[in-house]
Short mmCIF file of C-alpha atoms and ligand atoms in Angstrom, two decimals:
data_model
loop_
_atom_site.label_atom_id
_atom_site.label_comp_id
_atom_site.label_asym_id
_atom_site.label_seq_id
_atom_site.Cartn_x
_atom_site.Cartn_y
_atom_site.Cartn_z
CA MET D 1048 -106.45 48.95 54.84
CA ASP D 1049 -108.92 48.91 51.95
CA LEU D 1050 -110.57 45.65 50.93
CA GLU D 1051 -112.52 47.36 48.04
CA LEU D 1052 -111.34 46.48 44.53
CA THR D 1053 -110.45 49.51 42.42
CA PRO D 1054 -112.76 50.39 39.46
CA GLU D 1055 -110.05 48.97 37.10
CA GLN D 1056 -109.86 45.80 39.02
CA ARG D 1057 -113.67 45.33 38.90
CA ALA D 1058 -113.75 46.09 35.26
CA ILE D 1059 -111.28 43.29 34.47
CA GLN D 1060 -112.93 40.93 36.82
CA THR D 1061 -116.29 41.55 35.11
CA LEU D 1062 -114.67 41.13 31.64
CA ALA D 1063 -113.12 37.84 32.76
CA ARG D 1064 -116.40 36.58 34.22
CA GLU D 1065 -118.30 37.43 31.10
CA VAL D 1066 -115.91 35.80 28.69
CA ALA D 1067 -115.70 32.74 31.00
CA GLU D 1068 -119.46 32.37 31.13
CA ALA D 1069 -119.93 32.89 27.48
CA GLU D 1070 -116.92 31.19 25.88
CA ILE D 1071 -115.66 28.70 28.42
CA ALA D 1072 -118.25 27.36 30.84
CA PRO D 1073 -120.59 26.02 28.19
CA HIS D 1074 -117.90 23.87 26.65
CA ALA D 1075 -115.81 22.91 29.71
CA GLY D 1076 -117.63 19.58 30.24
CA ALA D 1077 -117.00 18.48 26.65
CA TRP D 1078 -113.34 19.69 26.57
CA ASP D 1079 -112.85 17.59 29.81
CA ARG D 1080 -114.50 14.46 28.34
CA GLU D 1081 -112.72 14.81 24.97
CA HIS D 1082 -109.41 15.72 26.63
CA ARG D 1083 -109.28 18.60 24.15
CA PHE D 1084 -107.11 21.66 24.34
CA PRO D 1085 -109.30 24.48 23.11
CA ASP D 1086 -106.90 26.13 20.58
CA GLU D 1087 -109.65 28.43 19.31
CA LEU D 1088 -110.17 30.04 22.69
CA TYR D 1089 -106.76 31.64 23.12
CA PRO D 1090 -106.89 34.19 20.22
CA LYS D 1091 -110.13 35.47 21.86
CA LEU D 1092 -108.48 35.71 25.26
CA ALA D 1093 -105.58 37.45 23.65
CA GLU D 1094 -107.79 40.00 21.93
CA LEU D 1095 -109.28 40.96 25.28
CA GLY D 1096 -105.89 41.36 26.79
CA LEU D 1097 -106.26 38.41 29.09
CA LEU D 1098 -102.95 36.76 28.16
CA GLY D 1099 -100.95 39.75 29.47
CA VAL D 1100 -103.13 41.15 32.13
CA CYS D 1101 -100.36 42.37 34.40
CA VAL D 1102 -97.69 43.11 31.70
CA PRO D 1103 -97.01 46.84 31.19
CA GLU D 1104 -98.48 48.24 28.04
CA GLU D 1105 -95.14 49.18 26.60
CA TYR D 1106 -94.45 45.36 26.39
CA GLY D 1107 -97.75 44.61 24.77
CA GLY D 1108 -99.72 43.86 27.92
CA ALA D 1109 -102.87 45.28 29.34
CA GLY D 1110 -101.06 47.15 32.11
CA GLY D 1111 -103.08 45.84 35.04
CA ASP D 1112 -101.79 45.03 38.47
CA PHE D 1113 -101.01 41.63 39.81
CA LEU D 1114 -104.34 41.42 41.80
CA SER D 1115 -106.19 42.02 38.50
CA TYR D 1116 -104.38 39.10 36.94
CA VAL D 1117 -105.28 36.91 40.02
CA LEU D 1118 -108.89 38.00 39.70
CA VAL D 1119 -108.84 36.81 36.05
CA LEU D 1120 -107.29 33.51 36.99
CA GLU D 1121 -110.06 32.90 39.53
CA GLU D 1122 -112.78 33.64 37.04
CA LEU D 1123 -111.30 31.50 34.24
CA SER D 1124 -110.70 28.60 36.69
CA ARG D 1125 -114.25 28.96 37.93
CA ALA D 1126 -115.39 28.04 34.34
CA ASP D 1127 -112.49 25.62 33.50
CA ALA D 1128 -109.45 25.04 35.64
CA GLY D 1129 -107.56 23.76 32.60
CA VAL D 1130 -107.93 27.18 30.93
CA GLY D 1131 -106.86 28.64 34.28
CA VAL D 1132 -103.58 26.75 34.36
CA THR D 1133 -102.81 27.45 30.80
CA VAL D 1134 -103.07 31.21 31.32
CA ALA D 1135 -101.31 31.00 34.75
CA VAL D 1136 -98.27 29.25 33.40
CA HIS D 1137 -98.16 31.32 30.30
CA THR D 1138 -98.24 34.52 32.39
CA SER D 1139 -96.66 34.09 35.79
CA ALA D 1140 -94.23 31.31 34.97
CA ALA D 1141 -93.11 32.38 31.42
CA THR D 1142 -93.80 35.94 30.70
CA LEU D 1143 -93.18 37.53 34.21
CA PRO D 1144 -89.70 36.02 34.76
CA ILE D 1145 -88.49 37.44 31.53
CA LEU D 1146 -89.87 40.83 32.55
CA ALA D 1147 -88.31 40.52 35.94
CA PHE D 1148 -84.86 39.13 35.03
CA GLY D 1149 -84.43 39.85 31.42
CA THR D 1150 -82.15 42.54 29.93
CA GLU D 1151 -83.93 45.28 28.13
CA GLU D 1152 -83.13 43.58 24.88
CA GLN D 1153 -84.69 40.36 26.13
CA ARG D 1154 -87.76 42.02 27.46
CA ALA D 1155 -88.36 43.90 24.19
CA ARG D 1156 -87.82 40.71 22.13
CA PHE D 1157 -89.53 38.07 24.08
CA VAL D 1158 -92.26 39.63 26.08
CA PRO D 1159 -94.53 41.32 23.54
CA PRO D 1160 -95.44 38.26 21.54
CA LEU D 1161 -96.33 36.46 24.79
CA ALA D 1162 -98.27 39.40 26.32
CA ARG D 1163 -100.23 39.85 23.07
CA GLY D 1164 -100.96 36.18 23.04
CA GLU D 1165 -99.38 35.58 19.74
CA GLN D 1166 -97.69 32.63 21.36
CA LEU D 1167 -97.97 30.71 24.61
CA GLY D 1168 -95.22 30.35 27.19
CA ALA D 1169 -94.12 27.38 29.27
CA PHE D 1170 -91.81 26.95 32.22
CA ALA D 1171 -89.55 23.88 32.20
CA LEU D 1172 -88.08 23.09 35.50
CA THR D 1173 -89.27 19.61 36.53
CA GLU D 1174 -87.53 16.48 35.32
CA PRO D 1175 -88.15 12.74 35.76
CA GLY D 1176 -85.82 12.64 38.71
CA SER D 1177 -86.22 16.17 39.98
CA GLY D 1178 -89.58 17.38 41.32
CA SER D 1179 -89.80 18.84 44.84
CA ASP D 1180 -85.94 18.89 44.95
CA ALA D 1181 -85.69 21.19 42.10
CA GLY D 1182 -82.03 21.90 42.79
CA SER D 1183 -81.08 18.31 41.78
CA LEU D 1184 -81.97 18.75 38.07
CA ARG D 1185 -79.67 17.23 35.48
CA THR D 1186 -80.41 18.80 32.16
CA SER D 1187 -77.07 20.06 31.07
CA ALA D 1188 -75.97 23.26 29.27
CA ALA D 1189 -72.39 22.75 28.27
CA ARG D 1190 -70.22 25.70 27.19
CA ASP D 1191 -69.67 25.96 23.44
CA GLY D 1192 -67.77 29.06 22.43
CA ASP D 1193 -69.88 31.97 23.47
CA GLY D 1194 -73.01 29.92 23.96
CA TRP D 1195 -74.24 26.55 25.27
CA VAL D 1196 -75.42 23.20 24.06
CA LEU D 1197 -78.28 21.80 26.01
CA ASN D 1198 -79.11 18.08 26.54
CA GLY D 1199 -81.68 16.49 28.78
CA ALA D 1200 -85.34 15.74 29.50
CA LYS D 1201 -88.13 17.76 31.12
CA GLN D 1202 -91.42 16.26 32.44
CA TRP D 1203 -94.98 17.60 33.01
CA ILE D 1204 -94.52 20.78 31.19
CA THR D 1205 -97.84 22.62 31.04
CA ASN D 1206 -98.39 24.16 27.57
CA GLY D 1207 -95.39 22.16 26.35
CA SER D 1208 -96.87 21.13 23.10
CA ARG D 1209 -98.42 24.57 22.37
CA ALA D 1210 -95.70 26.98 23.57
CA GLY D 1211 -93.58 29.14 21.39
CA THR D 1212 -91.30 30.32 24.22
CA PHE D 1213 -89.86 28.23 27.12
CA VAL D 1214 -88.29 29.45 30.31
CA LEU D 1215 -86.00 26.53 30.91
CA PHE D 1216 -83.52 25.54 33.61
CA ALA D 1217 -80.30 23.60 33.02
CA ARG D 1218 -77.01 22.95 34.86
CA THR D 1219 -74.15 25.08 33.51
CA ASP D 1220 -71.74 24.09 36.13
CA PRO D 1221 -71.42 20.21 36.19
CA THR D 1222 -68.98 20.37 39.12
CA THR D 1223 -71.61 22.03 41.42
CA ALA D 1224 -74.43 19.83 42.67
CA GLY D 1225 -77.58 21.47 43.99
CA ALA D 1226 -79.05 24.92 43.34
CA ARG D 1227 -75.76 26.87 42.66
CA GLY D 1228 -74.79 25.47 39.21
CA ILE D 1229 -78.21 26.01 37.53
CA SER D 1230 -78.90 28.70 34.94
CA CYS D 1231 -82.07 29.84 33.24
CA PHE D 1232 -82.62 30.07 29.48
CA VAL D 1233 -85.29 31.40 27.12
CA LEU D 1234 -85.74 28.85 24.38
CA ASP D 1235 -88.00 28.71 21.29
CA ALA D 1236 -90.16 25.67 20.39
CA GLU D 1237 -87.48 24.61 17.84
CA HIS D 1238 -85.00 23.99 20.62
CA VAL D 1239 -87.09 21.26 22.18
CA ARG D 1240 -88.80 18.06 20.97
CA ILE D 1241 -92.04 17.03 22.57
CA THR D 1242 -91.98 13.23 23.23
CA ARG D 1243 -95.27 12.58 24.99
CA GLU D 1244 -98.59 13.95 26.16
CA GLU D 1245 -99.55 13.11 29.80
CA GLU D 1246 -103.00 11.54 30.63
CA LYS D 1247 -104.14 13.11 33.87
CA LEU D 1248 -106.84 12.77 36.53
CA GLY D 1249 -108.17 16.25 35.58
CA LEU D 1250 -107.31 19.43 33.85
CA ASN D 1251 -108.07 17.63 30.54
CA SER D 1252 -108.39 20.86 28.59
CA SER D 1253 -104.69 21.77 29.32
CA THR D 1254 -101.60 20.08 27.89
CA THR D 1255 -98.95 18.52 29.93
CA SER D 1256 -96.00 17.35 27.92
CA ASP D 1257 -92.62 15.62 28.25
CA LEU D 1258 -89.87 17.04 26.11
CA VAL D 1259 -86.25 16.48 25.40
CA LEU D 1260 -83.34 18.76 24.46
CA GLU D 1261 -81.00 17.08 21.96
CA GLY D 1262 -77.94 19.23 21.37
CA ALA D 1263 -79.91 22.50 21.25
CA ARG D 1264 -77.42 25.26 20.72
CA VAL D 1265 -78.09 28.79 22.04
CA GLU D 1266 -76.08 32.02 22.17
CA ARG D 1267 -75.50 34.19 25.10
CA ASP D 1268 -78.55 36.29 24.39
CA ARG D 1269 -80.70 33.30 25.62
CA LEU D 1270 -79.24 33.31 29.16
CA LEU D 1271 -81.79 34.81 31.50
CA HIS D 1272 -80.19 36.50 34.63
CA GLU D 1273 -76.60 35.67 35.58
CA GLU D 1274 -74.98 32.26 34.83
CA GLY D 1275 -75.34 30.09 37.86
CA ARG D 1276 -78.22 32.17 39.30
CA GLY D 1277 -81.05 30.33 37.56
CA PHE D 1278 -82.36 28.71 40.75
CA THR D 1279 -83.20 32.15 42.06
CA VAL D 1280 -85.16 32.93 38.97
CA ALA D 1281 -87.03 29.59 39.45
CA MET D 1282 -87.83 30.22 43.05
CA ALA D 1283 -88.80 33.85 42.59
CA THR D 1284 -91.05 32.79 39.73
CA LEU D 1285 -92.71 30.05 41.75
CA ASP D 1286 -93.26 32.62 44.65
CA GLY D 1287 -95.60 34.58 42.38
CA GLY D 1288 -96.93 31.49 40.52
CA ARG D 1289 -98.21 29.96 43.71
CA ILE D 1290 -100.47 32.95 44.21
CA GLY D 1291 -101.97 32.17 40.81
CA ILE D 1292 -102.53 28.58 41.76
CA ALA D 1293 -104.23 29.65 44.95
CA ALA D 1294 -106.53 31.83 42.78
CA GLN D 1295 -107.12 28.79 40.66
CA ALA D 1296 -108.15 26.82 43.74
CA VAL D 1297 -110.51 29.51 44.87
CA GLY D 1298 -112.16 29.55 41.51
CA ILE D 1299 -112.72 25.87 41.44
CA ALA D 1300 -114.10 25.88 44.93
CA GLN D 1301 -116.42 28.78 44.12
CA ALA D 1302 -117.74 26.91 41.09
CA ALA D 1303 -118.49 23.85 43.32
CA PHE D 1304 -120.16 26.07 45.85
CA ASP D 1305 -122.36 27.73 43.22
CA VAL D 1306 -123.61 24.29 42.09
CA ALA D 1307 -124.07 22.90 45.54
CA SER D 1308 -125.97 25.87 46.83
CA ARG D 1309 -128.29 25.96 43.82
CA TYR D 1310 -128.89 22.24 44.23
CA ALA D 1311 -129.70 22.65 47.98
CA ARG D 1312 -132.42 25.17 46.99
CA GLU D 1313 -134.02 22.90 44.37
CA ARG D 1314 -133.62 19.30 45.45
CA GLU D 1315 -136.42 17.89 47.72
CA GLN D 1316 -136.24 14.89 49.95
CA PHE D 1317 -138.56 13.95 52.88
CA GLY D 1318 -141.00 16.57 51.49
CA ARG D 1319 -138.55 19.60 51.97
CA ARG D 1320 -135.76 21.27 50.12
CA ILE D 1321 -132.57 19.66 51.28
CA GLY D 1322 -131.26 23.10 52.12
CA ASP D 1323 -133.82 23.14 54.91
CA PHE D 1324 -131.79 20.41 56.67
CA GLN D 1325 -129.05 21.47 59.11
CA ALA D 1326 -126.65 18.85 57.80
CA ILE D 1327 -126.71 20.60 54.33
CA GLN D 1328 -126.69 24.04 55.89
CA THR D 1329 -123.58 23.26 57.88
CA LYS D 1330 -121.79 22.11 54.77
CA LEU D 1331 -122.62 25.17 52.78
CA ALA D 1332 -121.69 27.51 55.65
CA ASN D 1333 -118.34 25.81 56.07
CA MET D 1334 -117.74 26.08 52.33
CA ALA D 1335 -118.56 29.77 52.26
CA VAL D 1336 -116.25 30.58 55.16
CA GLU D 1337 -113.29 28.50 53.79
CA ILE D 1338 -113.68 29.96 50.33
CA ASP D 1339 -113.73 33.42 51.77
CA ALA D 1340 -110.61 32.76 53.98
CA ALA D 1341 -108.74 31.36 50.96
CA ARG D 1342 -109.67 34.24 48.85
CA LEU D 1343 -108.47 36.81 51.35
CA LEU D 1344 -105.18 34.93 51.85
CA THR D 1345 -104.73 34.97 48.12
CA TYR D 1346 -105.55 38.62 47.61
CA ARG D 1347 -103.25 39.65 50.36
CA ALA D 1348 -100.40 37.72 48.83
CA ALA D 1349 -101.20 39.28 45.42
CA TRP D 1350 -101.27 42.81 46.96
CA LEU D 1351 -97.89 42.25 48.68
CA LYS D 1352 -96.39 41.08 45.32
CA GLN D 1353 -97.64 44.06 43.42
CA GLU D 1354 -96.36 46.43 46.19
CA GLY D 1355 -92.92 44.89 45.63
CA ARG D 1356 -92.92 43.52 49.10
CA PRO D 1357 -91.88 40.12 50.34
CA HIS D 1358 -94.54 37.58 49.41
CA ALA D 1359 -92.95 34.08 49.33
CA VAL D 1360 -94.32 32.94 52.63
CA GLU D 1361 -97.73 34.67 52.21
CA GLY D 1362 -98.03 33.03 48.79
CA ALA D 1363 -97.10 29.67 50.27
CA LYS D 1364 -99.77 30.15 52.95
CA ALA D 1365 -102.42 31.11 50.36
CA LYS D 1366 -101.64 28.16 48.12
CA LEU D 1367 -101.52 25.65 50.91
CA PHE D 1368 -104.81 26.69 52.43
CA ALA D 1369 -106.64 27.31 49.16
CA SER D 1370 -105.55 23.99 47.54
CA GLU D 1371 -106.43 21.88 50.51
CA MET D 1372 -109.71 23.86 50.96
CA ALA D 1373 -110.59 23.23 47.23
CA ARG D 1374 -109.91 19.46 47.54
CA ARG D 1375 -112.06 19.33 50.73
CA GLN D 1376 -114.85 21.50 49.57
CA THR D 1377 -115.25 20.09 46.10
CA ALA D 1378 -115.62 16.74 47.88
CA GLU D 1379 -118.31 18.33 50.14
CA ALA D 1380 -120.11 19.67 46.99
CA ILE D 1381 -120.31 16.10 45.66
CA GLN D 1382 -121.76 15.06 48.94
CA VAL D 1383 -124.43 17.71 48.88
CA LEU D 1384 -125.40 16.35 45.37
CA GLY D 1385 -125.27 12.76 46.56
CA GLY D 1386 -125.55 10.34 43.71
CA TYR D 1387 -125.91 13.04 41.12
CA GLY D 1388 -122.61 14.57 42.28
CA TYR D 1389 -120.84 11.37 41.35
CA THR D 1390 -122.13 11.41 37.80
CA LYS D 1391 -121.06 13.40 34.83
CA GLU D 1392 -124.59 14.91 34.72
CA PHE D 1393 -123.19 17.67 37.02
CA PRO D 1394 -119.78 19.28 36.90
CA VAL D 1395 -118.82 18.82 40.52
CA GLU D 1396 -116.93 15.56 39.84
CA ARG D 1397 -114.79 17.50 37.35
CA TYR D 1398 -114.19 20.24 39.99
CA TYR D 1399 -113.11 17.52 42.45
CA ARG D 1400 -110.66 15.98 39.96
CA ASP D 1401 -109.33 19.39 38.90
CA ALA D 1402 -108.93 20.63 42.50
CA LYS D 1403 -106.54 17.82 43.42
CA ILE D 1404 -103.61 19.02 41.33
CA THR D 1405 -103.56 22.40 43.15
CA GLU D 1406 -102.04 20.54 46.13
CA ILE D 1407 -99.31 19.24 43.97
CA TYR D 1408 -97.95 21.56 41.13
CA GLU D 1409 -95.91 24.72 41.64
CA GLY D 1410 -94.87 23.06 44.93
CA THR D 1411 -96.62 20.37 46.85
CA SER D 1412 -98.45 21.18 50.14
CA GLU D 1413 -95.42 19.58 51.83
CA ILE D 1414 -93.10 22.08 50.20
CA GLN D 1415 -95.40 24.98 51.04
CA ARG D 1416 -95.22 23.86 54.69
CA LEU D 1417 -91.40 23.69 54.45
CA VAL D 1418 -91.33 27.22 53.06
CA ILE D 1419 -93.50 28.42 55.93
CA ALA D 1420 -91.62 26.42 58.59
CA ARG D 1421 -88.26 27.88 57.41
CA SER D 1422 -89.74 31.35 57.88
CA ILE D 1423 -90.45 30.39 61.48
CA LEU D 1424 -87.41 28.43 62.27
CA GLY D 1425 -84.74 29.84 59.92
CA ARG D 1426 -81.96 28.37 57.93
CA GLY D 1427 -81.18 25.83 60.65
CA LEU D 1428 -83.87 23.63 59.19
CA ARG D 1429 -82.20 23.53 55.95
CA GLU D 1430 -78.84 22.56 57.44
CA ASP D 1431 -80.55 19.86 59.46
CA ARG D 1432 -82.02 18.52 56.26
CA VAL D 1433 -78.78 18.62 54.31
CA THR D 1434 -76.99 16.82 57.11
CA ALA D 1435 -79.69 14.15 57.37
CA ALA D 1436 -79.81 13.49 53.67
CA PRO D 1437 -76.66 14.57 51.80
CA ARG D 1438 -77.36 15.23 48.13
CA SER D 1439 -75.33 12.93 45.80
CA SER D 1440 -73.36 14.82 43.19
N1 COS O 756 -86.52 33.58 46.10
C1 COS O 756 -85.21 33.74 45.63
N2 COS O 756 -84.24 33.00 45.88
C2 COS O 756 -84.45 31.89 46.63
C3 COS O 756 -85.77 31.55 47.12
C4 COS O 756 -86.76 32.50 46.81
N3 COS O 756 -88.01 32.22 47.19
N4 COS O 756 -85.69 30.38 47.82
C5 COS O 756 -84.41 29.98 47.81
N5 COS O 756 -83.64 30.95 47.03
C6 COS O 756 -82.31 30.81 46.82
C7 COS O 756 -81.56 30.77 48.10
O1 COS O 756 -81.21 32.04 48.61
C8 COS O 756 -80.30 30.04 47.77
O2 COS O 756 -79.29 30.85 47.12
P1 COS O 756 -77.85 30.96 47.89
O3 COS O 756 -77.26 29.65 47.68
O4 COS O 756 -77.16 32.06 46.98
O5 COS O 756 -78.05 31.42 49.22
C9 COS O 756 -80.74 29.05 46.62
O6 COS O 756 -81.90 29.63 46.09
C10 COS O 756 -80.94 27.65 47.17
O7 COS O 756 -81.88 27.78 48.16
P2 COS O 756 -82.20 26.57 49.14
O8 COS O 756 -80.89 26.09 49.73
O9 COS O 756 -83.35 27.00 50.17
O10 COS O 756 -82.75 25.43 48.14
P3 COS O 756 -83.29 23.93 48.45
O11 COS O 756 -82.50 23.01 47.53
O12 COS O 756 -83.22 23.64 49.88
O13 COS O 756 -84.74 24.04 47.91
C11 COS O 756 -87.14 24.33 48.05
C12 COS O 756 -85.72 24.80 48.45
C13 COS O 756 -87.44 22.95 48.62
C14 COS O 756 -88.09 25.33 48.70
C15 COS O 756 -87.24 24.44 46.54
O14 COS O 756 -86.48 23.39 45.95
C16 COS O 756 -88.69 24.28 46.07
O15 COS O 756 -89.43 25.22 46.08
N6 COS O 756 -89.04 23.01 45.56
C17 COS O 756 -90.30 22.84 44.96
C18 COS O 756 -90.19 22.99 43.48
C19 COS O 756 -91.47 23.21 42.78
O16 COS O 756 -92.31 23.98 43.25
N7 COS O 756 -91.66 22.53 41.73
C20 COS O 756 -92.79 22.76 40.83
C21 COS O 756 -92.34 22.99 39.60
S1 COS O 756 -93.47 23.87 38.57
S2 COS O 756 -95.03 22.66 38.44
#
């Protein structure tokens, strides 16, 4: 067992930290207030290889491992969680599934522009009526000669209004309800129409769009993986994506800890620094332990993934713990700052708002517990659920 980062991992962590401190952190408050997607930032991240960290060099990436990518997400999210999610969805939800499931022709065609950051990627699974029950999605892909015609609506699509490439899920077999009849497609921006931008509690520097497909026709070369096996693509993609969200949560919590611990050293009450009081010391100690625990769970899951070993359950554990920890500890950071923490004068209220989503997207905490519980109790749990609540067709 070796808990040291490699020199390559350290180098990319330092690079990400430097760019985050110079180019992101100073603007994060304004982007949040103005609800502004920082278009000008992404060419800079692309130039540094940060939009394809764990993509092999032959496909235009930086050739790093998955842990390096997780370290980058942590650093970006520490400065601005909206930037963190933009890069996370672009990389692990859009680029990596094409690499993992694409034919050589698809990899060579779709991955390099994404990995080089010439365009952003998006992942379109969720629909108005299909969230946690992803297998119930209704967007249809009807056979048309050798290709398909897609119709339907997708909701809460991160990067939707900025993306050039969409990994999108649709039902190719209308006679099969549930996960079996779903296929995965690689679409261009021209195939979809953005209908609405979401207003959110946080992550205001990221975009979250609704979109529709209105008779979009695609040829066979747009089908990713086998017809009817799209749900497996979605689940395997989320298995890796959840590790990225765990890293995002760790980054947000670390940022809150940095502010709270600095404040505890400076703020005086009752003639002493508030850090001299045990009540504050306990909070900071708990924060430090929980951040460390979440980080270790996250790095372990990332390591398992890059070793090609099963990581679904470990990723679920990391995301579950890191996201709940981030929500808890960003609230504690506000408490350390008291009234100042509740104002926009300090960034901790933004961290608190941003942390909440990590308990929801890429699978809610309830779904992470379901994934973990199934690993303990087996498929029986699923059959019980199906018997208790039959899915309508
Ligand atoms: N990797 C690969 N394949 C998987 C998988 C995984 N982690 N999990 C399930 N599958 C496969 C199963 O093997 C099964 O295939 P077969 O029918 O060939 O055996 C198929 O997918 C269906 O699996 P299952 O019956 O377990 O699906 P359920 O409908 O019960 O759904 C959950 C399982 C709830 C775990 C899934 O729907 C889920 O993760 N929901 C949350 C969705 C989510 O995270 N949304 C956020 C979107 S991005 S913001």
